Amino acid sequence: MERPAWAPRSIDISVPSVSRIYDYYLGGSHNFEVDREAARRAMEFMPGLPKIMQANRAFTRRAVRYAADAGITQFLDIGSGIPTFGNVHEVAQTARPGARVVYVDHDPVAVAHSQVVLEGNADAAVVAADLLKPRDILASPQVEQLLDLERPVALLLVAILHFVEDTDDPYAAVAELTAALAPGSLLVLTHASYEGIPLPPGRAEGAVDVYRDIRNPLIMRSRDEIARFFEGYDMVEPGLVPMPHWRPETAPEDEDPYAFSGFAGVGRTS
Amino acid sequence: MTAEPDGPEDRLRRFATIWSRAVFPVTSTSLTRPEFEEQLLPLARRLSEALRARSFEAETPKEVGAALVGAHCTDPDALARSLDCVDAYLVLYCGEDGPQEELRTRCSRLQHAMAAGFAQELRERTLAEQEAIAQAALRAQGVVAQALHASEARFRAVFEGAAIGIGIADLEGNILQVNGALVRMFGGGEQAVRGRNVSEWTHADDAPQVWRLYDELVRGEREHYHVEKAFYRPDGTVLWTNLTVSLLRDADGQPQYQLALMEDTTERRLLNLRLRYEATHDALTGLPTAPCSSNAWRRSWPPGRASASACATWTWTASRPSTTASGTRPATGCSSRSPTASSPARPRPARWSPGSAVTSSWR
């Protein structure tokens, strides 16, 4: 008999997980040796990987504050990973007390940890679901309970779409998600790219190979390919740019060169 | 912000700025550098006060070291850079006009305690996070186990409740699991089925391809096959089945088990035989009506049973709906003649009815 759709195949902590690797890059200890081993191998090729993750976190923080300032009080963060610090609900609920946040991840360990972190927070919840099955997300009790889809939502797809291969059609998944959102909703997105990495292409490919080896291929897309996710959106100024250039609060020149790898953008549905 | 230029507050702020600039590149905080500086300012203030306090007290600098970890400065370099900074600038910016020698000694001791506080807190935090992630993995595994349990319970209900016989054997043919329907087909004795080997289930009437298909399947060369197959029941009677055998593979595609689904066709087959008999035998005389019939009859009669004894259990009756004889005689492909008036009168075969003497003799 087929396993129920919501049940993960199995939990194998001898296999590296991208969310735990991400935690390691950010100096956390929510990870196992397999995760650290994969992270160290990737860092041999791209020593600045942690700076890219940090830039992602910093961008997310600015984007969430932007959304809160624009009056948005509902957040759907898909691919939220392991909550460490500066999480969306902390930023959002600081900016707007009572802001509602639903996290989504398909990593069962990340979900279990998120549940513990969010315990006692009535305005935040986590859903175990896959980005590629938008209906599972939108029809989840957590989303139904916390989010009013008749009102604008900020949909966060931070550092997740580059883990979706073209054959799985990430564009269709994003389109299906955003189709369910009310006008005025925001799409907040970052994506890895060879563009902007302060290394010759060959070296960055070494890091990409590490992700392929752990069966979580990293799909580097060009700026144009990433811009396609925003088709039909009004881009929020300054558009799709390297992370430090998106509404910076400090001089981008002071940023680590690695922080400029990949692109970030926010679009508004009309 | 309202600090008087070069006053103590202004100098403290400048120290915090220098400190934040030194450490910020090795933090993993998502704060901006100025925000990070705001986090360091109270720590700088506490160090400044501890520097000028009447007596040395290790608790404050330890707490400052621990607070660095709290500000996501978990990289050991964050400590090295902080200590460099304290060593070079704390006395300079916060020492005011105190005795330099004593201030320098105090500053060193502050650094020692800061390092201890940092190490202690980093250790605590690492252990706590390791514990948290291990617990999360366990919880997640518990969720999977529960899901599997629910799924298995459902599967078990389907398996046990199915009207079709289901059996699972390994690739050596050892029967691992059978359901109630299958056991009942074999006459109800579990020991007759469970623990046996598939290869013991040869039957004199097995078509030659039956075991060739089986061999191909267990070698992984075939995904499934479908045959009509007879089995001996422990009581010597025959069980005819429509048998579908599928190969079950593991997640990596390696053959693991064979799954047999069998439907008891014994009764249907017997009915078929009767209809065939009727179609090919004169209703009145009981004699074969066409030359082609007898071979087909022999071929399809379940061997392993003395056909004479089977026949002996048939009951005969004189009443029979005429429709079978005239209009709705099953097409057999053989030409059949109408009963002739000259045929000698003879009882006709009874209509098959489940639960009749025939049924029970075949069970």
mmCIF file of C-alpha atoms in Angstrom, chain A residues 134-231:
data_model
loop_
_atom_site.group_PDB
_atom_site.id
_atom_site.type_symbol
_atom_site.label_atom_id
_atom_site.label_comp_id
_atom_site.label_asym_id
_atom_site.label_seq_id
_atom_site.Cartn_x
_atom_site.Cartn_y
_atom_site.Cartn_z
ATOM 1 C CA PRO A 134 0.751 23.850 -3.460
ATOM 2 C CA ARG A 135 -2.674 22.414 -2.757
ATOM 3 C CA ASP A 136 -1.330 20.518 0.262
ATOM 4 C CA ILE A 137 0.000 23.805 1.596
ATOM 5 C CA LEU A 138 -3.028 25.967 0.847
ATOM 6 C CA ALA A 139 -5.496 23.403 2.158
ATOM 7 C CA SER A 140 -3.534 22.710 5.341
ATOM 8 C CA PRO A 141 -5.344 23.357 8.635
ATOM 9 C CA GLN A 142 -2.542 25.716 9.674
ATOM 10 C CA VAL A 143 -3.019 27.935 6.630
ATOM 11 C CA GLU A 144 -6.796 27.795 6.965
ATOM 12 C CA GLN A 145 -6.591 28.683 10.619
ATOM 13 C CA LEU A 146 -3.987 31.441 10.527
ATOM 14 C CA LEU A 147 -4.137 33.037 7.086
ATOM 15 C CA ASP A 148 -7.010 34.864 5.457
ATOM 16 C CA LEU A 149 -6.321 34.388 1.767
ATOM 17 C CA GLU A 150 -8.871 37.081 0.919
ATOM 18 C CA ARG A 151 -6.340 39.569 2.243
ATOM 19 C CA PRO A 152 -2.760 40.123 1.030
ATOM 20 C CA VAL A 153 -0.087 37.672 2.093
ATOM 21 C CA ALA A 154 3.678 37.874 1.784
ATOM 22 C CA LEU A 155 4.812 34.624 0.209
ATOM 23 C CA LEU A 156 8.463 33.934 1.009
ATOM 24 C CA LEU A 157 10.433 31.623 -1.247
ATOM 25 C CA VAL A 158 13.873 32.329 0.128
ATOM 26 C CA ALA A 159 16.700 30.089 -1.007
ATOM 27 C CA ILE A 160 14.378 27.272 -1.993
ATOM 28 C CA LEU A 161 13.598 27.494 -5.720
ATOM 29 C CA HIS A 162 17.204 26.647 -6.602
ATOM 30 C CA PHE A 163 16.532 23.215 -5.119
ATOM 31 C CA VAL A 164 13.761 22.559 -7.642
ATOM 32 C CA GLU A 165 14.796 21.097 -10.962
ATOM 33 C CA ASP A 166 13.236 22.278 -14.209
ATOM 34 C CA THR A 167 11.634 18.868 -14.709
ATOM 35 C CA ASP A 168 9.577 19.527 -11.569
ATOM 36 C CA ASP A 169 8.433 22.849 -13.028
ATOM 37 C CA PRO A 170 9.030 25.330 -10.204
ATOM 38 C CA TYR A 171 7.364 28.039 -12.328
ATOM 39 C CA ALA A 172 4.065 26.155 -12.290
ATOM 40 C CA ALA A 173 4.266 25.596 -8.527
ATOM 41 C CA VAL A 174 4.903 29.296 -7.885
ATOM 42 C CA ALA A 175 2.112 30.289 -10.277
ATOM 43 C CA GLU A 176 -0.333 27.954 -8.527
ATOM 44 C CA LEU A 177 0.595 29.376 -5.132
ATOM 45 C CA THR A 178 0.365 33.000 -6.136
ATOM 46 C CA ALA A 179 -2.908 32.403 -7.975
ATOM 47 C CA ALA A 180 -4.429 31.634 -4.565
ATOM 48 C CA LEU A 181 -3.292 34.957 -3.076
ATOM 49 C CA ALA A 182 -5.299 38.158 -2.875
ATOM 50 C CA PRO A 183 -4.311 41.223 -4.932
ATOM 51 C CA GLY A 184 -1.616 43.241 -3.198
ATOM 52 C CA SER A 185 0.183 40.118 -2.011
ATOM 53 C CA LEU A 186 3.969 40.033 -2.176
ATOM 54 C CA LEU A 187 6.285 37.405 -3.609
ATOM 55 C CA VAL A 188 9.624 37.533 -1.789
ATOM 56 C CA LEU A 189 12.265 35.444 -3.486
ATOM 57 C CA THR A 190 15.968 34.746 -3.535
ATOM 58 C CA HIS A 191 17.718 32.372 -5.893
ATOM 59 C CA ALA A 192 21.245 31.086 -6.389
ATOM 60 C CA SER A 193 23.057 31.941 -9.607
ATOM 61 C CA TYR A 194 26.540 31.752 -11.061
ATOM 62 C CA GLU A 195 26.118 35.470 -11.669
ATOM 63 C CA GLY A 196 27.761 37.508 -8.970
ATOM 64 C CA ILE A 197 29.883 34.789 -7.388
ATOM 65 C CA PRO A 198 33.375 36.225 -6.856
ATOM 66 C CA LEU A 199 35.017 33.073 -8.222
ATOM 67 C CA PRO A 200 35.834 31.610 -11.613
ATOM 68 C CA PRO A 201 32.836 29.463 -12.732
ATOM 69 C CA GLY A 202 34.782 26.190 -12.411
ATOM 70 C CA ARG A 203 35.216 26.609 -8.673
ATOM 71 C CA ALA A 204 31.613 27.389 -7.940
ATOM 72 C CA GLU A 205 30.666 24.276 -9.899
ATOM 73 C CA GLY A 206 32.617 22.233 -7.375
ATOM 74 C CA ALA A 207 30.238 23.388 -4.654
ATOM 75 C CA VAL A 208 27.253 22.697 -6.891
ATOM 76 C CA ASP A 209 28.587 19.140 -7.372
ATOM 77 C CA VAL A 210 28.572 18.599 -3.617
ATOM 78 C CA TYR A 211 24.845 19.305 -3.551
ATOM 79 C CA ARG A 212 24.313 16.959 -6.467
ATOM 80 C CA ASP A 213 26.229 14.266 -4.573
ATOM 81 C CA ILE A 214 23.925 14.568 -1.574
ATOM 82 C CA ARG A 215 20.923 14.264 -3.931
ATOM 83 C CA ASN A 216 19.789 17.815 -3.415
ATOM 84 C CA PRO A 217 20.956 19.303 -6.668
ATOM 85 C CA LEU A 218 21.483 23.031 -6.631
ATOM 86 C CA ILE A 219 20.030 24.501 -9.816
ATOM 87 C CA MET A 220 21.877 27.668 -10.697
ATOM 88 C CA ARG A 221 19.667 29.910 -12.835
ATOM 89 C CA SER A 222 20.479 33.039 -14.785
ATOM 90 C CA ARG A 223 18.988 36.399 -13.875
ATOM 91 C CA ASP A 224 16.528 36.118 -16.780
ATOM 92 C CA GLU A 225 15.406 32.692 -15.665
ATOM 93 C CA ILE A 226 14.887 33.952 -12.127
ATOM 94 C CA ALA A 227 13.021 37.021 -13.414
ATOM 95 C CA ARG A 228 10.485 34.660 -15.036
ATOM 96 C CA PHE A 229 9.194 33.763 -11.561
ATOM 97 C CA PHE A 230 7.938 37.336 -11.345
ATOM 98 C CA GLU A 231 6.058 37.340 -14.646
#
